[in-house]
Coordinates of C-alpha atoms and ligand atoms in Angstrom, one line a residue:
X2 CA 149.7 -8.9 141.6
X3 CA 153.2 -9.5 139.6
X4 CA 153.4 -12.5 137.9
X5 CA 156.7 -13.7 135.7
X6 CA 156.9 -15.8 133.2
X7 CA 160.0 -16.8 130.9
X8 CA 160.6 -17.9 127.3
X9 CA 157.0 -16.5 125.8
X10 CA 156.0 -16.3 122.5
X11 CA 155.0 -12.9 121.3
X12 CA 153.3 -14.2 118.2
X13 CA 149.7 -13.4 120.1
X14 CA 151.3 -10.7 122.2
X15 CA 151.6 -8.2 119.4
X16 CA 149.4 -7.3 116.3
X17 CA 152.0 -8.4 113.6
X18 CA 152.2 -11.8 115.0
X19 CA 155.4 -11.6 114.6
X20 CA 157.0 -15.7 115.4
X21 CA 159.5 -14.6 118.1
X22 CA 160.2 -14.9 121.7
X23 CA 160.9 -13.6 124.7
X24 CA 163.4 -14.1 127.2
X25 CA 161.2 -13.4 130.3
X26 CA 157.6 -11.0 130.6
X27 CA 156.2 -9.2 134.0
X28 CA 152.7 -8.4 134.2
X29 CA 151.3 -6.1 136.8
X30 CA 148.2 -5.2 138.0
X31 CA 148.6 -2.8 140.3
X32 CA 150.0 0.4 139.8
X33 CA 152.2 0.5 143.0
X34 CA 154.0 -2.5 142.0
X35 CA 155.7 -0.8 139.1
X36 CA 157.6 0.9 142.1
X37 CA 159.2 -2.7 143.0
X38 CA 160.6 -2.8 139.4
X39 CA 164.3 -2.7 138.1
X40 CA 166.2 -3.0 135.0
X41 CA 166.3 -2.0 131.8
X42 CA 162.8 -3.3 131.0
X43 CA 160.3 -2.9 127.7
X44 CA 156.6 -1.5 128.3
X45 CA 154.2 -3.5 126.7
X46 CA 150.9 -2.7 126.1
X47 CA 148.8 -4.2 123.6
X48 CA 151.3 -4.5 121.1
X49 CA 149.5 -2.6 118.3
X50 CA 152.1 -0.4 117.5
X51 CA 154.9 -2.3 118.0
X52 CA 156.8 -5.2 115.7
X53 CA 159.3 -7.4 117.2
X54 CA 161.5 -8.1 114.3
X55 CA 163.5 -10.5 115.8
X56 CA 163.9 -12.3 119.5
X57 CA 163.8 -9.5 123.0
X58 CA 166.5 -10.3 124.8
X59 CA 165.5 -7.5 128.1
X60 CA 162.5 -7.8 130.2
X61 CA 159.4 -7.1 129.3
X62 CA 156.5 -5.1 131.1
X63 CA 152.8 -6.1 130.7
X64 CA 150.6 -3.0 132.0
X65 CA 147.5 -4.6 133.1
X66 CA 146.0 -2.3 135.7
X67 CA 142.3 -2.6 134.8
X68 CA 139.9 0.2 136.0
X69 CA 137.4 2.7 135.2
X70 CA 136.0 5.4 137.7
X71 CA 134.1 8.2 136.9
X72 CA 133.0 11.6 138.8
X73 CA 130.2 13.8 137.4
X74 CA 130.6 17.5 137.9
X75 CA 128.4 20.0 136.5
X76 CA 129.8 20.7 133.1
X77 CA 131.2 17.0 132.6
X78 CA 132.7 14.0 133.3
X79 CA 135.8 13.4 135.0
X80 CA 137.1 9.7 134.5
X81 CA 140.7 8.1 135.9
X82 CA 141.3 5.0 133.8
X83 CA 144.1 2.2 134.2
X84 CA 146.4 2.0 131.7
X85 CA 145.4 -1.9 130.8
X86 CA 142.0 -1.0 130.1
X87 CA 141.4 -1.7 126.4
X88 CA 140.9 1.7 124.2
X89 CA 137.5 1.1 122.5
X90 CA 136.5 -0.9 125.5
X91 CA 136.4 2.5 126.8
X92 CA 135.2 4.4 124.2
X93 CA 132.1 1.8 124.2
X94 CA 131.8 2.1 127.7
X95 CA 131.7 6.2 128.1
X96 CA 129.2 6.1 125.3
X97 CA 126.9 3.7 127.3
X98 CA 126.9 5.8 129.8
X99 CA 125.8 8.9 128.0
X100 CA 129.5 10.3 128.0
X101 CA 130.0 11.5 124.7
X102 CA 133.4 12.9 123.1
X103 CA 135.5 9.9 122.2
X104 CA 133.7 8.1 119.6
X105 CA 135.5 9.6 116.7
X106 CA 138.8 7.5 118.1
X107 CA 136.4 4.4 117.9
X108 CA 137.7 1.2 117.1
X109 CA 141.8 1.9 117.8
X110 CA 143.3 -1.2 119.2
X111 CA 145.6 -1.1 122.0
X112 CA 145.4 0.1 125.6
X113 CA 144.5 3.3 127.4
X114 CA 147.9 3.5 128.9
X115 CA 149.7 3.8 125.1
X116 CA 146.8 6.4 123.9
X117 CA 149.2 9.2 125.3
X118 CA 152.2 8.0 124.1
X119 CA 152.1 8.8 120.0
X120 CA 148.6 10.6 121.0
X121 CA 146.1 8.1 118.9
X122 CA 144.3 10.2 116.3
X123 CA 142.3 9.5 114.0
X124 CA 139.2 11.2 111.7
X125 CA 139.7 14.6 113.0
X126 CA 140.3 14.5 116.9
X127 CA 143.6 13.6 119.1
X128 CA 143.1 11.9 122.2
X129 CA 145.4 14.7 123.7
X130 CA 142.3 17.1 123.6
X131 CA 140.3 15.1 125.5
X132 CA 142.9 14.0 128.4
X133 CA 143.1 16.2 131.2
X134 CA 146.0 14.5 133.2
X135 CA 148.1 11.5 132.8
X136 CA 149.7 9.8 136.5
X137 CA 153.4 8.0 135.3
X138 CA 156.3 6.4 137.4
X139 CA 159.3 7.9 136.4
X140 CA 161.9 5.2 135.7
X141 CA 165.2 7.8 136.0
X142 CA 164.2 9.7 139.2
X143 CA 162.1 6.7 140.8
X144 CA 159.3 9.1 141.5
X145 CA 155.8 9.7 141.1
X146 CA 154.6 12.2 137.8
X147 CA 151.4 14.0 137.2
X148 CA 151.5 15.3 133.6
X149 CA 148.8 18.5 132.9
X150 CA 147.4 18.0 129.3
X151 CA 150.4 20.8 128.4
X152 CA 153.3 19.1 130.1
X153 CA 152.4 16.1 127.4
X154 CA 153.6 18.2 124.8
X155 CA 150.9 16.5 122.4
X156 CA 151.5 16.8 118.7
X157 CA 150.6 14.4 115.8
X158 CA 151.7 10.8 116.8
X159 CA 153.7 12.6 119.4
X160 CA 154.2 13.1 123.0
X161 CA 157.1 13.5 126.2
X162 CA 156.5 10.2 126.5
X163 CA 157.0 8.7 123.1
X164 CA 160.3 11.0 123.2
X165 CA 161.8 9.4 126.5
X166 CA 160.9 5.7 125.6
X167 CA 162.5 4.2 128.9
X168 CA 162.0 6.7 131.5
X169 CA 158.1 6.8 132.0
X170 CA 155.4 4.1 132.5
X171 CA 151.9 5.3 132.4
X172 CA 149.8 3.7 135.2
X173 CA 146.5 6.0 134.6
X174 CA 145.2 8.4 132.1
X175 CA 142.7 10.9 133.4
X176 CA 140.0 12.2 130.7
X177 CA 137.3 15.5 130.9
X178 CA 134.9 15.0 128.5
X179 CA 132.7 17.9 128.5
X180 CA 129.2 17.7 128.5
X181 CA 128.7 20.6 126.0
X182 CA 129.2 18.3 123.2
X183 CA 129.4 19.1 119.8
X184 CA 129.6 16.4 116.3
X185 CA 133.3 16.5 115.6
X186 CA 132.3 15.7 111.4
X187 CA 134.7 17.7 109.4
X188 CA 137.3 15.0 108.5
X189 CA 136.5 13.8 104.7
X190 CA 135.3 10.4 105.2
X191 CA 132.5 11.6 107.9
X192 CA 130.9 14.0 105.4
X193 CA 128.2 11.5 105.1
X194 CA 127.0 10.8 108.3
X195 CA 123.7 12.9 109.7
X196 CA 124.6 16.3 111.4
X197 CA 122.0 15.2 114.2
X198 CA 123.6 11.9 114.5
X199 CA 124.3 11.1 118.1
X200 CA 127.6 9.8 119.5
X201 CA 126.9 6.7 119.4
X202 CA 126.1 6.7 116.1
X203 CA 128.8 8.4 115.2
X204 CA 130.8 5.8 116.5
X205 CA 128.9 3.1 114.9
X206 CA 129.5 4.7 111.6
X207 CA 133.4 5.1 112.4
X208 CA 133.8 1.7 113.1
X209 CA 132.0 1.0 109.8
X210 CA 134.4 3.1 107.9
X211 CA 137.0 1.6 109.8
X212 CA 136.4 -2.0 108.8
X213 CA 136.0 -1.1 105.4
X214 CA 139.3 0.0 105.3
X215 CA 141.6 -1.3 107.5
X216 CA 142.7 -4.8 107.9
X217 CA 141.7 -6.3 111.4
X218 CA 144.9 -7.9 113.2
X219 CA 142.8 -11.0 114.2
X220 CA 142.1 -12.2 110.3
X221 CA 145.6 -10.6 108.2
X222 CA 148.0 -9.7 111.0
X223 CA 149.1 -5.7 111.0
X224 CA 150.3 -2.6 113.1
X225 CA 147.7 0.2 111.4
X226 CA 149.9 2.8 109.6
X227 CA 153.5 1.6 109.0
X228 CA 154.6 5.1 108.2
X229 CA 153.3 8.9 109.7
X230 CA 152.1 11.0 107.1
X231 CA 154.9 13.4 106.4
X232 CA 154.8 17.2 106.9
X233 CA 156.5 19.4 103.9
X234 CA 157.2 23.3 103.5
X235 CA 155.3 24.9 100.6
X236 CA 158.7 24.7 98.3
X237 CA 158.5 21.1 98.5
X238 CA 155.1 20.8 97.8
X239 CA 154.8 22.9 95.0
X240 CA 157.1 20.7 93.3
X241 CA 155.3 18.0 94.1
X242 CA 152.3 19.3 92.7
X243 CA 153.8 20.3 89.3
X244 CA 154.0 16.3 88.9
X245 CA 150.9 15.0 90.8
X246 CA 148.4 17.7 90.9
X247 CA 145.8 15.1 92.7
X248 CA 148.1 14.9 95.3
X249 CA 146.0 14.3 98.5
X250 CA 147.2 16.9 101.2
X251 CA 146.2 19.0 103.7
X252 CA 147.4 22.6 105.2
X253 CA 148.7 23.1 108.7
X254 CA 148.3 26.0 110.9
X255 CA 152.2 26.8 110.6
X256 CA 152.0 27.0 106.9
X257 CA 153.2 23.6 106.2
X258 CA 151.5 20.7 104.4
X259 CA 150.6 17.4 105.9
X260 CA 150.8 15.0 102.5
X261 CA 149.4 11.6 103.0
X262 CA 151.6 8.3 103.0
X263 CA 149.3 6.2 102.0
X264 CA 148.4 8.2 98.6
X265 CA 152.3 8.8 98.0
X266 CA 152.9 5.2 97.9
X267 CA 149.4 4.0 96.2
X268 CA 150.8 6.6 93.7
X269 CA 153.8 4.4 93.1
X270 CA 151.7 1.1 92.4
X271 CA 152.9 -0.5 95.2
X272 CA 149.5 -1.9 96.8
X273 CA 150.0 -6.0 97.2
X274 CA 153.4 -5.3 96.9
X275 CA 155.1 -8.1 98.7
X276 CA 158.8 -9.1 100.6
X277 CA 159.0 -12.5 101.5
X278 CA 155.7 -12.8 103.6
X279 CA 155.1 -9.2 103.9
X280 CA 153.1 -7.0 101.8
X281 CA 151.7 -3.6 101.1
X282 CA 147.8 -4.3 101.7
X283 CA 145.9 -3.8 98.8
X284 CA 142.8 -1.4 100.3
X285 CA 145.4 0.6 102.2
X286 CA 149.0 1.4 100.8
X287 CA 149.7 2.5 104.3
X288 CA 149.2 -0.2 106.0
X289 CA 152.1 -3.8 106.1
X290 CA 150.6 -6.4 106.8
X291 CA 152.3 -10.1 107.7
X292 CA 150.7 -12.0 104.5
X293 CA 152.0 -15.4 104.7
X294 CA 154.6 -16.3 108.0
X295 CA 156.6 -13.4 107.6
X296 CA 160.2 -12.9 109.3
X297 CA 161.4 -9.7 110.6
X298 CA 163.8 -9.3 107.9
X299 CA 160.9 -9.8 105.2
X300 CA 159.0 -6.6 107.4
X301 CA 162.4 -4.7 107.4
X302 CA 163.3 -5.3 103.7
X303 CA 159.6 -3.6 102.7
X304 CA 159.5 -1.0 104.5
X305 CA 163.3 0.3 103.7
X306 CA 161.6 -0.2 100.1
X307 CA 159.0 2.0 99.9
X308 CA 160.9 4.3 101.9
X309 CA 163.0 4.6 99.0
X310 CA 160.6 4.8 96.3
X311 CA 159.1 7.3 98.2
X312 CA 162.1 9.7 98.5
X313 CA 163.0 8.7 94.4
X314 CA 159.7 9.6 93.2
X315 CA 158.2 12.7 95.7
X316 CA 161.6 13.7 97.6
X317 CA 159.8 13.0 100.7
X318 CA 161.5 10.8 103.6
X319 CA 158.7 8.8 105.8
X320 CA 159.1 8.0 109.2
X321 CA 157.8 5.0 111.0
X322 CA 154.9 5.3 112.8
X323 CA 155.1 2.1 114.6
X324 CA 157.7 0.8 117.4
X325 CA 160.4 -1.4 115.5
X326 CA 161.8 -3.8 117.9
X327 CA 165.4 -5.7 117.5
X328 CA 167.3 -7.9 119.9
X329 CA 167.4 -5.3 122.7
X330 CA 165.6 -2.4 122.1
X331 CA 164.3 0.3 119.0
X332 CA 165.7 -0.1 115.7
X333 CA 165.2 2.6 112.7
X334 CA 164.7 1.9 109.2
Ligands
FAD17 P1 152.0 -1.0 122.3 O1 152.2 -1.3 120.8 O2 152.0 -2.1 123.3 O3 153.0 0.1 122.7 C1 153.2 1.3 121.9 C2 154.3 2.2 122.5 O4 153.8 2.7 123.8 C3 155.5 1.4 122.9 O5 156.7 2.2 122.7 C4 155.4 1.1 124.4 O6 156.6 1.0 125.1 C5 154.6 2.3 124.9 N1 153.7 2.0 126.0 C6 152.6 1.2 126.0 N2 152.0 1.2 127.1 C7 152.7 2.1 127.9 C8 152.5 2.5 129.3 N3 151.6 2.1 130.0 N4 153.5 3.4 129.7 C9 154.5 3.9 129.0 N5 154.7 3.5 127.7 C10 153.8 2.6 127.2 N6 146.8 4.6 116.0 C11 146.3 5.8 115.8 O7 146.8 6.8 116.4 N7 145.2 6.0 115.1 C12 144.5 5.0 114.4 O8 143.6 5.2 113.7 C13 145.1 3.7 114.5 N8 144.6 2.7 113.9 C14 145.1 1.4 114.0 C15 144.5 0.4 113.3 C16 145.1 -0.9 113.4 C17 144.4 -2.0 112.6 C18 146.2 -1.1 114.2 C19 146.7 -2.5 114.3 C20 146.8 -0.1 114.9 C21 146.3 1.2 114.8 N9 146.9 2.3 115.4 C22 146.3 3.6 115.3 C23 148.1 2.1 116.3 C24 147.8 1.6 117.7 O9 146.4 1.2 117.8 C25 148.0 2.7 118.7 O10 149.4 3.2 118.6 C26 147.8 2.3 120.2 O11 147.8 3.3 121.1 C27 148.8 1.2 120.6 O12 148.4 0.7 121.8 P2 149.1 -0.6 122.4 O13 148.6 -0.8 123.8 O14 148.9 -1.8 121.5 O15 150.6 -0.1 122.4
EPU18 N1 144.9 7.2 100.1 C1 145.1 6.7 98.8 N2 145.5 5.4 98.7 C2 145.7 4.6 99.8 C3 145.5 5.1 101.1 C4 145.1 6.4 101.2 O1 145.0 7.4 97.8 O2 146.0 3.4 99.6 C5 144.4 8.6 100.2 C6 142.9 8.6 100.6 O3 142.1 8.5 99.5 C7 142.8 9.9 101.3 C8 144.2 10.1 102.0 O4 145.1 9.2 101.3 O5 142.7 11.0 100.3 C9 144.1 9.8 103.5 O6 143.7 8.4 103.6 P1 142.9 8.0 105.0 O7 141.7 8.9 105.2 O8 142.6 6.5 104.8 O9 143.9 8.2 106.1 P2 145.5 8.0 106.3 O10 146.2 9.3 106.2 O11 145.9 6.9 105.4 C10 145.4 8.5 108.8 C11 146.0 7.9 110.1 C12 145.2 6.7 110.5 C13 143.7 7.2 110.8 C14 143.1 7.8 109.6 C15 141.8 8.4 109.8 C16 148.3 8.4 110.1 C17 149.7 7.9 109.9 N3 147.3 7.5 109.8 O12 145.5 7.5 107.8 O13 145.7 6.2 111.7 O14 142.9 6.1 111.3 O15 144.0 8.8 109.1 O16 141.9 9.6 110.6 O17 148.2 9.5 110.4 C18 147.4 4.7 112.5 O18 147.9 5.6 113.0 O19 147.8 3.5 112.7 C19 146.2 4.9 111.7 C20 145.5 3.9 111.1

């Protein structure tokens, strides 16, 4: 069922808690009823990637299409999942059910229908591995989608869809998860955990990680990583180096190196840095967070910041990770 609503508060609608409103919000539930839909309208999920930096004057589209099915074949499981189904609702779920393969990703806010969008990631694994298919109503052509895992041109915090922000919305995600299953334990902050550890304890000790680094949005309002770690060619990173031996990095396939934001800008002594009511948080330079009744302008302000200091210091320009919302649509820094 649709249901419409006008002049909301998206305060409690997204993760930054921004105090702004909306001119007028759709929910659906159904994923046929995204065919009765017209207008230049915003897809909302969750809101944990997104920052409305100011009032939304378009529509606004709550996904909310809340289902789980599974099909066992011989060498796995084959799940459909709505897009409104919560992410680590899912992730607890498959591993209640003896499905393991997604507990690395434990813990991610947001909804299964944004997973594919910037392709969550996180301690080693992309959700884009694990998706098999993804079903999406194409805005432009009014017509029906079904994406193979290639034709979502994953890459980090990247996908078709993140690129074409108002043609597609995602009404179900299909996932494979094999049942040959293997400990995914490479990424640094895993090398403790027991080689024999099951999923599920390999999620538990994720989520542990997780809350002893990262600021949960229900106690100090955030949107995870403000920035993406940047990739550099090896000229730019020797220079680095020359300065900042420690520098914490990591090579690429292509021959490129992924540096990471968060050490660029601890680097620069800019935890608990703060702009008006937004600051750097002090356990993760990566992460903003909305300290004390921050305004849009506050959020902006920071971020344009570090983004400087960052290019001053390391000659390195970070992007956004997260959606920045103005008055009618995305804004850059
Ligand atoms: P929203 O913010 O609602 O939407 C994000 C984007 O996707 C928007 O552009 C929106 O238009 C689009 N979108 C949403 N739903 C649909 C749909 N059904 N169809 C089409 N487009 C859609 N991300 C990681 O990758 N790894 C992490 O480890 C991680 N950690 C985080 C930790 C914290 C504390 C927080 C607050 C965020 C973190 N994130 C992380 C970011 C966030 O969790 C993910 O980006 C998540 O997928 C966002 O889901 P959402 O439903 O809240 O998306
Ligand atoms: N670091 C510092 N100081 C800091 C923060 C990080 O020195 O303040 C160093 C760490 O010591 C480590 C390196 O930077 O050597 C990387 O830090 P961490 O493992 O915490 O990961 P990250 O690069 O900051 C990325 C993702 C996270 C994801 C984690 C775990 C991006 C933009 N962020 O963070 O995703 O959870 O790895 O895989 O890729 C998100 O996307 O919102 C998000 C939280």
């Amino acid at each position: 069922m649709t249901t419409h609503q006008t002049a909301i508060s998206l305060k409690p609608l997204h993760s930054f808690q921004l105090p702004y409103s909306a001119a007028e919000i759709f929910t659906i539930t159904e994923a046929d009823e995204v065919t009765e839909l017209k207008g230049d309208y915003l897809v909302l999920g969750e809101g944990s990637n997104t920052i409305f930096t100011c009032d939304f004057s378009r529509p606004i589209v709550r996904i909310a299409i809340d289902s789980i099915k599974v099909e066992e074949s011989d060498d796995g499981f084959h799940l459909c999942v709505g897009a409104g189904v919560n992410w680590h609702r899912l992730v607890l779920h498959t591993l209640e059910q003896n499905m393991p393969g997604l507990e690395n990703l434990a813990l991610i806010p947001g909804s299964v229908g944004a997973a594919p969008v910037q392709n969550i990631g996180a301690y080693g694994v992309e959700v884009g591995e694990l998706i098999s298919s993804v079903t999406a109503w194409d805005r432009e052509e009014r017509k029906w989608c079904e994406f193979t895992r290639q034709q979502c041109e994953f890459a980090y915090r990247d996908s078709i869809f993140k690129r074409h922000p108002k043609k597609f919305v995602i009404t179900d995600v299909r996932f494979f998860l094999p049942k040959a299953w293997r400990p995914r334990l490479s990424y640094g902050a895993l090398a403790d955990i027991d080689k024999n550890a099951s999923a599920y304890e390999i999620m538990s000790a994720v989520v542990a990680i997780r809350n002893s680094k990262l600021p949960n949005p229900a106690q100090i309002p955030n949107a995870g990583s403000f920035f993406k770690n940047p990739e550099v060619t090896p000229k730019v990173f020797n220079d680095i180096v020359q300065h900042h031996p420690d520098v914490a990095h990591y090579p690429l396939e292509n021959g490129n190196i992924k540096l990471a934001a968060g050490w660029l800008i601890d680097k620069l002594g800019l935890k608990g840095f703060q702009c008006g009511g937004a600051a750097i948080h002090r356990k993760q330079a990566l992460v903003l967070i909305n300290n004390d009744g921050a305004q849009g302008s506050d959020v902006l302000e920071l971020a344009r910041y570090v983004r400087r200091r960052v290019a001053k210091e390391f000659g390195v320009l970070i992007e956004a990770e997260v959606r920045l919302m103005g008055n009618d649509g995305l804004i850059e820094l």
